[in-house]
Coordinates of N, CA and C in Angstrom, one line a residue:
M1 N 0.9 -1.2 0.3 CA 0.1 0.0 0.1 C 1.0 1.1 0.1
S2 N 0.3 2.3 -0.8 CA 1.2 3.5 -0.8 C 0.4 4.6 -0.1
D3 N 1.7 5.7 0.5 CA 0.9 6.6 1.2 C 0.1 7.5 0.3
F4 N -0.9 8.6 0.7 CA -1.1 9.5 -0.2 C -0.1 10.7 0.2
D5 N 0.4 11.2 -1.1 CA 1.6 12.3 -1.1 C 1.3 13.3 -1.9
K6 N 0.7 14.4 -1.8 CA 0.5 15.4 -3.1 C 0.8 16.9 -2.4
N7 N 1.1 17.5 -3.5 CA 1.5 18.9 -3.2 C 0.2 19.9 -3.9
F8 N 0.0 20.8 -3.0 CA -1.2 21.8 -3.8 C -0.5 23.0 -3.2
D9 N -1.1 24.1 -4.3 CA -0.9 25.3 -4.1 C -2.0 26.1 -3.7
L10 N -1.8 27.0 -2.8 CA -2.8 28.1 -2.0 C -2.8 29.4 -2.5
N11 N -3.5 29.8 -2.8 CA -3.4 31.6 -3.4 C -4.0 32.5 -2.6
T12 N -2.9 32.3 -1.3 CA -3.4 33.7 -0.2 C -1.8 33.7 0.3
N13 N -2.1 34.5 1.3 CA -1.0 35.1 2.2 C -1.9 35.2 3.7
D14 N -2.6 34.7 3.7 CA -3.5 34.9 5.3 C -2.9 33.5 6.0
V15 N -1.8 33.6 6.7 CA -1.5 32.5 7.8 C -2.6 32.0 8.8
T16 N -2.9 33.1 9.4 CA -4.1 32.9 10.5 C -5.1 32.0 9.9
T17 N -6.0 32.3 8.8 CA -6.7 31.5 8.3 C -6.7 30.0 8.0
I18 N -5.3 29.9 7.6 CA -4.8 28.6 7.3 C -4.5 27.6 8.6
K19 N -3.9 28.5 9.8 CA -3.9 27.7 10.8 C -5.2 27.3 11.4
N20 N -6.2 28.2 11.3 CA -7.5 28.1 12.0 C -8.2 27.0 11.5
Y21 N -8.1 26.6 9.9 CA -8.9 25.8 9.4 C -8.2 24.4 9.8
F22 N -7.2 24.3 9.8 CA -6.4 22.9 10.0 C -6.7 22.7 11.7
L23 N -6.6 23.6 12.5 CA -6.8 23.6 13.8 C -8.3 23.1 14.2
A24 N -9.1 23.9 13.2 CA -10.7 23.1 13.2 C -11.1 21.9 13.2
Y25 N -10.0 21.1 12.3 CA -10.1 19.8 12.1 C -9.2 18.9 13.3
N26 N -8.9 19.4 13.9 CA -7.9 18.9 15.2 C -6.5 18.2 14.9
F27 N -6.1 19.1 13.8 CA -4.4 18.8 13.5 C -4.0 19.3 14.7
I28 N -2.8 19.1 14.7 CA -1.9 19.5 15.8 C -0.7 20.3 15.1
L29 N -0.7 21.9 15.8 CA 0.2 22.8 15.1 C 1.7 22.3 15.9
L30 N 2.5 21.6 15.1 CA 3.8 20.9 15.9 C 4.9 22.1 15.7
Q31 N 4.9 22.7 14.6 CA 5.9 23.7 14.5 C 5.3 24.8 13.7
E32 N 5.8 25.9 14.2 CA 5.5 27.1 13.6 C 6.7 28.2 13.2
N33 N 6.8 28.6 12.2 CA 8.3 29.6 12.1 C 7.9 30.5 10.7
S34 N 9.0 31.2 10.3 CA 8.7 32.0 9.5 C 8.7 31.4 7.9
D35 N 9.2 30.2 8.0 CA 9.4 29.5 6.9 C 8.3 28.7 6.5
H36 N 7.9 27.9 7.6 CA 6.9 26.7 7.0 C 6.0 26.8 8.5
L37 N 4.7 26.1 8.4 CA 3.8 25.4 9.6 C 3.9 24.0 9.4
L38 N 3.8 23.6 10.4 CA 3.8 22.0 10.4 C 2.8 21.2 11.0
F39 N 1.5 20.7 10.6 CA 0.6 20.5 11.4 C 0.5 18.5 11.1
I40 N 0.2 17.8 12.3 CA 0.4 16.2 12.3 C -1.1 16.0 12.9
K41 N -1.2 14.6 12.5 CA -2.2 14.1 13.2 C -1.4 12.7 13.8
K42 N -1.6 12.4 14.9 CA -0.6 11.2 15.4 C -1.3 9.9 15.1
D43 N -0.6 8.9 15.0 CA -1.1 7.5 14.9 C -1.4 6.8 16.5
T44 N -2.5 6.1 16.5 CA -2.8 5.4 17.8 C -3.1 3.9 17.4
F45 N -3.1 3.3 18.7 CA -3.4 1.8 18.6 C -4.5 1.6 17.5
L46 N -5.6 2.1 17.8 CA -6.9 2.0 17.3 C -7.1 2.8 16.0
S47 N -6.1 3.1 15.3 CA -6.3 3.9 14.0 C -6.8 3.2 13.0
G48 N -6.6 1.9 12.9 CA -7.1 1.1 11.8 C -8.8 1.0 12.0
W49 N -9.3 1.6 13.1 CA -10.7 1.4 13.2 C -11.3 2.7 13.0
I50 N -10.6 3.7 12.7 CA -11.1 5.2 12.7 C -11.9 5.3 11.2
L51 N -12.9 5.7 11.1 CA -13.8 5.7 9.9 C -13.3 7.1 9.1
N52 N -13.2 8.2 9.8 CA -12.9 9.3 9.4 C -11.4 9.4 8.8
P53 N -11.0 9.3 7.3 CA -9.8 9.4 6.9 C -8.8 10.4 7.1
L54 N -9.8 11.7 7.6 CA -9.0 12.9 8.0 C -8.2 12.7 9.5
N55 N -8.9 11.7 9.9 CA -7.9 11.5 11.1 C -6.8 10.6 11.5
W56 N -6.8 9.9 10.3 CA -5.5 9.1 10.0 C -3.9 9.9 10.4
Q57 N -3.4 8.9 10.5 CA -1.9 9.7 10.8 C -1.6 10.3 9.5
S58 N -1.4 11.8 9.7 CA -1.0 12.5 8.5 C -0.1 13.4 9.0
T59 N 0.6 14.5 7.8 CA 1.4 15.6 8.0 C 1.1 16.5 7.0
I60 N 1.0 17.7 7.4 CA 0.7 18.7 6.4 C 1.9 19.8 6.9
T61 N 2.4 20.0 5.5 CA 3.6 21.3 5.8 C 3.0 22.3 4.7
V62 N 2.9 23.6 5.3 CA 2.6 24.6 4.7 C 4.0 25.5 4.7
N63 N 4.5 25.4 3.1 CA 5.8 26.1 2.8 C 5.2 27.6 2.7
L64 N 5.8 28.7 3.5 CA 5.6 29.9 3.5 C 6.6 30.7 3.1
A65 N 7.8 30.3 2.7 CA 9.0 30.9 2.0 C 8.6 30.5 0.5
S66 N 7.7 31.0 -0.4 CA 7.8 30.8 -1.5 C 8.3 32.1 -2.3
N67 N 8.2 31.8 -3.5 CA 8.9 32.9 -4.5 C 7.8 34.0 -4.8
N68 N 6.6 33.3 -4.8 CA 5.6 34.3 -4.7 C 4.8 34.8 -3.6
N69 N 4.5 36.2 -3.0 CA 4.2 36.4 -1.9 C 2.6 35.9 -1.8
D70 N 2.1 35.7 -3.0 CA 0.4 35.2 -3.0 C 0.2 33.8 -2.9
T71 N 1.3 33.3 -3.1 CA 1.1 31.5 -3.1 C 2.0 30.9 -2.1
Y72 N 1.3 29.9 -1.2 CA 2.1 29.3 -0.5 C 1.9 27.7 -1.2
Q73 N 2.8 26.7 -0.8 CA 2.5 25.5 -1.0 C 2.3 24.3 0.2
I74 N 1.4 23.6 0.0 CA 1.0 22.4 1.1 C 1.5 21.1 0.5
R75 N 2.0 20.7 1.5 CA 2.4 18.9 1.1 C 1.5 18.4 2.1
Y76 N 0.8 17.3 1.5 CA 0.0 16.6 2.4 C 0.3 15.2 2.3
V77 N 0.7 14.4 3.4 CA 1.0 13.2 3.5 C 0.1 12.4 4.2
V78 N -0.7 11.2 3.7 CA -1.5 10.4 4.7 C -0.7 9.1 4.7
K79 N -0.6 8.5 6.1 CA -0.2 7.0 6.0 C -1.3 6.3 6.0
D80 N -1.2 4.8 5.5 CA -2.1 3.8 5.6 C -2.4 3.6 6.8
N81 N -3.5 3.0 7.1 CA -4.3 2.7 8.4 C -3.8 1.0 8.6
G82 N -3.1 0.4 7.7 CA -2.6 -0.8 8.1 C -3.4 -1.8 7.0
Y83 N -4.7 -1.5 6.6 CA -5.3 -2.3 5.6 C -6.3 -1.6 4.5
I84 N -6.2 -0.3 4.4 CA -6.7 0.4 3.4 C -5.8 1.5 3.0
S85 N -5.5 1.5 2.0 CA -4.6 2.4 1.0 C -5.3 4.0 1.5
P86 N -4.4 4.7 1.7 CA -5.0 6.1 1.8 C -5.5 7.0 0.3
T87 N -5.0 6.4 -0.7 CA -4.9 7.0 -2.1 C -6.6 6.4 -2.1
T88 N -7.0 5.6 -1.7 CA -8.7 5.3 -1.6 C -9.6 6.6 -1.6
F89 N -9.0 7.3 -0.5 CA -9.8 8.5 -0.1 C -9.0 9.9 -0.6
S90 N -8.4 10.0 -1.8 CA -7.6 11.2 -2.7 C -8.4 12.2 -2.8
N91 N -10.0 11.7 -3.2 CA -10.8 12.6 -3.6 C -11.3 13.5 -2.1
L92 N -11.3 12.6 -1.1 CA -11.5 13.5 0.0 C -10.3 14.8 0.6
F93 N -9.1 13.8 0.3 CA -8.1 14.8 0.7 C -7.7 15.9 -0.1
D94 N -8.0 15.7 -1.4 CA -8.0 16.8 -2.5 C -9.0 17.8 -2.0
S95 N -10.2 17.4 -2.0 CA -11.5 18.4 -1.8 C -11.1 19.2 -0.2
F96 N -10.3 18.6 0.4 CA -10.1 19.0 1.7 C -9.3 20.4 1.6
I97 N -8.1 20.2 0.9 CA -7.3 21.3 0.5 C -7.8 22.3 -0.4
T98 N -8.9 22.1 -1.6 CA -9.5 22.8 -2.3 C -10.5 23.7 -1.6
N99 N -11.1 23.0 -0.8 CA -12.3 23.8 0.1 C -11.5 25.0 0.9
L100 N -10.2 24.6 1.3 CA -9.5 25.8 1.9 C -9.1 26.8 1.2
N101 N -8.7 26.3 -0.1 CA -8.4 27.4 -1.1 C -9.5 28.3 -1.5
V102 N -10.8 27.6 -1.5 CA -11.9 28.2 -2.1 C -12.5 29.2 -0.8
S103 N -12.3 28.6 0.3 CA -12.8 29.5 1.1 C -11.7 30.9 1.4
L104 N -10.4 30.7 1.4 CA -9.6 31.8 1.5 C -10.0 32.8 0.3
N105 N -10.1 32.5 -0.6 CA -10.2 33.3 -1.8 C -11.7 33.8 -2.2
N106 N -12.7 33.3 -2.0 CA -13.9 33.5 -1.9 C -14.7 33.9 -0.5
K107 N -14.2 33.6 0.4 CA -14.7 34.0 2.0 C -15.9 33.3 2.0
T108 N -16.0 32.0 1.8 CA -16.9 31.3 1.9 C -16.9 30.2 2.9
D109 N -18.1 29.6 3.6 CA -18.1 28.6 4.5 C -17.8 27.3 3.9
Y110 N -16.4 26.5 4.4 CA -16.1 25.4 3.8 C -16.8 24.2 4.6
R111 N -17.5 24.3 5.9 CA -17.8 23.3 6.5 C -18.8 22.2 6.0
N112 N -19.8 22.7 5.2 CA -20.8 21.8 4.8 C -20.1 21.0 3.6
S113 N -19.3 21.4 2.9 CA -18.6 20.8 1.7 C -17.8 19.7 2.1
N114 N -17.0 19.9 3.4 CA -16.1 19.3 4.0 C -16.7 18.0 4.6
N115 N -17.8 18.3 5.5 CA -18.7 17.4 6.1 C -19.3 16.5 5.2
Q116 N -19.8 16.9 4.0 CA -20.4 16.1 3.0 C -19.5 14.8 2.5
A117 N -18.3 15.4 2.1 CA -17.2 14.8 1.9 C -16.6 13.6 2.9
I118 N -16.8 14.2 4.0 CA -16.2 13.1 5.2 C -17.4 12.0 5.3
K119 N -18.7 12.4 5.3 CA -19.8 11.5 5.4 C -19.6 10.3 4.5
T120 N -19.4 10.7 3.3 CA -19.2 9.7 2.1 C -17.9 9.0 2.3
S121 N -17.1 9.6 2.9 CA -15.8 8.5 3.0 C -16.1 7.6 4.1
K122 N -16.6 8.1 5.3 CA -17.1 7.2 6.4 C -17.8 5.9 5.9
Y123 N -18.8 6.6 5.0 CA -19.9 5.3 4.5 C -19.0 4.4 3.7
S124 N -18.1 4.8 2.8 CA -17.4 3.9 2.2 C -16.5 3.4 2.8
M125 N -15.8 3.6 4.2 CA -14.8 3.2 5.2 C -15.6 1.8 5.7
I126 N -17.1 2.1 6.2 CA -17.6 1.1 6.8 C -18.1 -0.1 5.8
K127 N -18.3 0.4 4.5 CA -18.3 -0.9 3.8 C -17.3 -1.8 3.3
Y128 N -16.0 -1.0 3.4 CA -14.6 -1.9 3.2 C -14.3 -2.6 4.6
L129 N -14.9 -2.2 5.7 CA -14.7 -2.9 7.0 C -15.5 -4.2 6.9
M130 N -16.7 -3.8 6.3 CA -17.6 -5.1 6.2 C -17.3 -6.1 5.2
V131 N -16.5 -5.9 4.2 CA -16.2 -6.8 3.6 C -15.0 -7.4 4.2
L132 N -14.1 -6.5 5.1 CA -12.8 -7.3 5.5 C -13.2 -8.0 6.6
I133 N -14.4 -7.8 7.4 CA -14.9 -8.7 8.6 C -15.5 -9.8 7.8
L134 N -16.3 -10.0 7.0 CA -17.1 -11.0 6.5 C -16.0 -12.1 5.7
G135 N -14.8 -11.3 5.0 CA -13.8 -12.2 4.6 C -13.2 -13.2 5.4
T136 N -12.9 -12.6 6.7 CA -12.2 -12.8 7.8 C -12.9 -13.9 8.3
L137 N -14.0 -13.8 8.5 CA -15.0 -14.7 8.9 C -15.1 -15.9 8.1
L138 N -15.2 -15.6 6.6 CA -15.4 -16.8 5.6 C -14.2 -17.4 5.8
G139 N -13.1 -16.9 5.7 CA -11.6 -17.6 6.1 C -11.9 -18.6 7.4
F140 N -12.2 -18.0 8.5 CA -12.2 -18.7 9.6 C -13.1 -20.1 9.5
I141 N -14.4 -19.9 9.0 CA -15.4 -20.9 8.9 C -14.7 -22.3 8.0
L142 N -14.2 -21.6 6.7 CA -13.7 -22.5 5.7 C -12.6 -23.3 6.3
G143 N -11.9 -22.6 7.0 CA -10.8 -23.1 7.8 C -11.3 -24.2 8.8
G144 N -12.4 -23.5 9.5 CA -12.8 -24.9 10.8 C -13.5 -26.5 9.8
L145 N -14.1 -25.8 8.6 CA -14.5 -27.1 8.0 C -13.4 -28.0 7.4
I146 N -12.5 -27.3 7.0 CA -11.2 -28.0 6.5 C -10.5 -28.8 7.9
S147 N -10.4 -28.4 8.9 CA -9.9 -28.6 10.1 C -10.8 -30.2 10.6
K148 N -11.8 -30.0 10.5 CA -12.9 -30.9 11.0 C -12.7 -32.2 10.0
T149 N -12.6 -31.8 8.9 CA -12.8 -32.8 7.7 C -11.4 -33.7 7.7
L150 N -9.9 -32.8 7.6 CA -9.0 -33.5 7.9 C -8.3 -33.6 9.0
N151 N -9.5 -33.6 10.2 CA -8.9 -33.7 11.6 C -7.4 -33.3 11.8
I152 N -7.1 -31.9 11.4 CA -5.8 -31.1 11.8 C -6.4 -30.2 12.3
P153 N -5.9 -29.9 13.7 CA -6.5 -28.8 14.8 C -5.4 -27.5 14.2
Y154 N -6.3 -26.7 14.4 CA -5.8 -25.1 14.3 C -5.7 -24.6 12.8
I155 N -6.2 -25.2 12.1 CA -6.1 -25.1 10.2 C -7.4 -23.8 10.4
N156 N -8.2 -23.8 11.1 CA -9.0 -22.6 11.2 C -8.4 -21.4 11.6
Y157 N -7.7 -21.3 12.0 CA -7.0 -20.0 13.0 C -6.1 -19.4 11.2
F158 N -5.7 -20.9 10.7 CA -4.8 -20.3 9.5 C -6.0 -19.5 8.6
G159 N -7.1 -20.3 8.4 CA -8.3 -19.9 7.4 C -8.4 -18.4 7.7
L160 N -8.5 -18.1 8.9 CA -8.8 -16.6 9.6 C -8.0 -15.4 8.9
V161 N -6.3 -16.0 8.9 CA -5.4 -15.0 8.5 C -5.7 -14.9 6.8
V162 N -5.7 -16.1 6.2 CA -5.9 -16.5 4.6 C -7.1 -15.6 4.3
G163 N -8.1 -15.5 5.1 CA -9.6 -14.8 4.8 C -9.2 -13.3 4.8
F164 N -8.6 -12.9 6.2 CA -8.4 -11.5 6.1 C -7.5 -10.7 5.1
V165 N -6.4 -11.6 5.0 CA -5.3 -11.4 3.6 C -6.1 -11.0 2.1
L166 N -6.7 -12.2 2.0 CA -7.6 -12.0 0.6 C -8.5 -11.2 0.7
A167 N -9.4 -10.6 1.8 CA -10.3 -9.6 1.8 C -9.4 -8.4 1.4
K168 N -8.5 -8.4 2.4 CA -7.7 -7.0 2.3 C -7.5 -6.6 0.8
K169 N -6.5 -7.4 0.2 CA -6.3 -7.5 -1.2 C -7.4 -7.2 -2.0
A170 N -8.7 -7.7 -1.9 CA -9.5 -7.6 -2.9 C -10.2 -6.4 -2.7
V171 N -10.3 -5.8 -1.5 CA -10.7 -4.4 -1.2 C -9.7 -3.2 -1.8
N172 N -8.3 -3.6 -1.8 CA -7.7 -2.5 -2.1 C -7.6 -2.8 -3.6
Q173 N -7.7 -3.8 -4.1 CA -7.8 -4.0 -5.6 C -9.1 -3.4 -6.4
Y174 N -10.3 -3.5 -5.5 CA -11.3 -2.8 -6.0 C -11.4 -1.2 -6.1
V175 N -10.8 -0.8 -5.0 CA -10.7 0.6 -4.8 C -9.5 1.1 -5.9
K176 N -8.7 0.2 -6.1 CA -7.5 0.9 -7.0 C -8.2 0.7 -8.4
K177 N -9.0 -0.1 -8.9 CA -9.7 -0.1 -10.0 C -10.8 0.8 -10.3
S178 N -11.6 1.0 -9.0 CA -12.7 1.8 -9.3 C -11.9 3.6 -9.2
N179 N -10.8 3.9 -8.8 CA -10.0 5.2 -8.8 C -9.3 5.6 -10.2
N180 N -9.1 4.3 -10.9 CA -8.6 4.7 -12.3 C -9.5 4.8 -13.4

């Protein structure tokens, strides 16, 4: 699985609004100086079960030392959560930064658009989790049937692992295919 790593241009010089935007979505301002702002979301033990992809481990760097005073560069990196590639939700991450740019330039409220994108992503995440759970259970059940038939203990646990790995691969292949 690959991380989401993309650069964006912001057409503004309003650093305060940029800071408030990311802080409103619970990003932690780790570093602030005249050259850049660094926002992070930390990884937790239960990160794999977080439904909102904006809350996955990520780093946002706003480069304030650009050649043009009206444009800042943003680098947005999101790490995978262990079983679903963050590139799956590239539309959410793109619209998140695009909404920042639109709100800065048009002085519009970004929250409704972001909330709709988050809601759609959460729904997709629930579907992917259900496929993973069903695949894992199916692998466990098939492993149990093979274990009983061949009278080999603990094959059902092997089936559980195989079921999860195959379901994870199927979800990521489906997502990759549907994003192209």
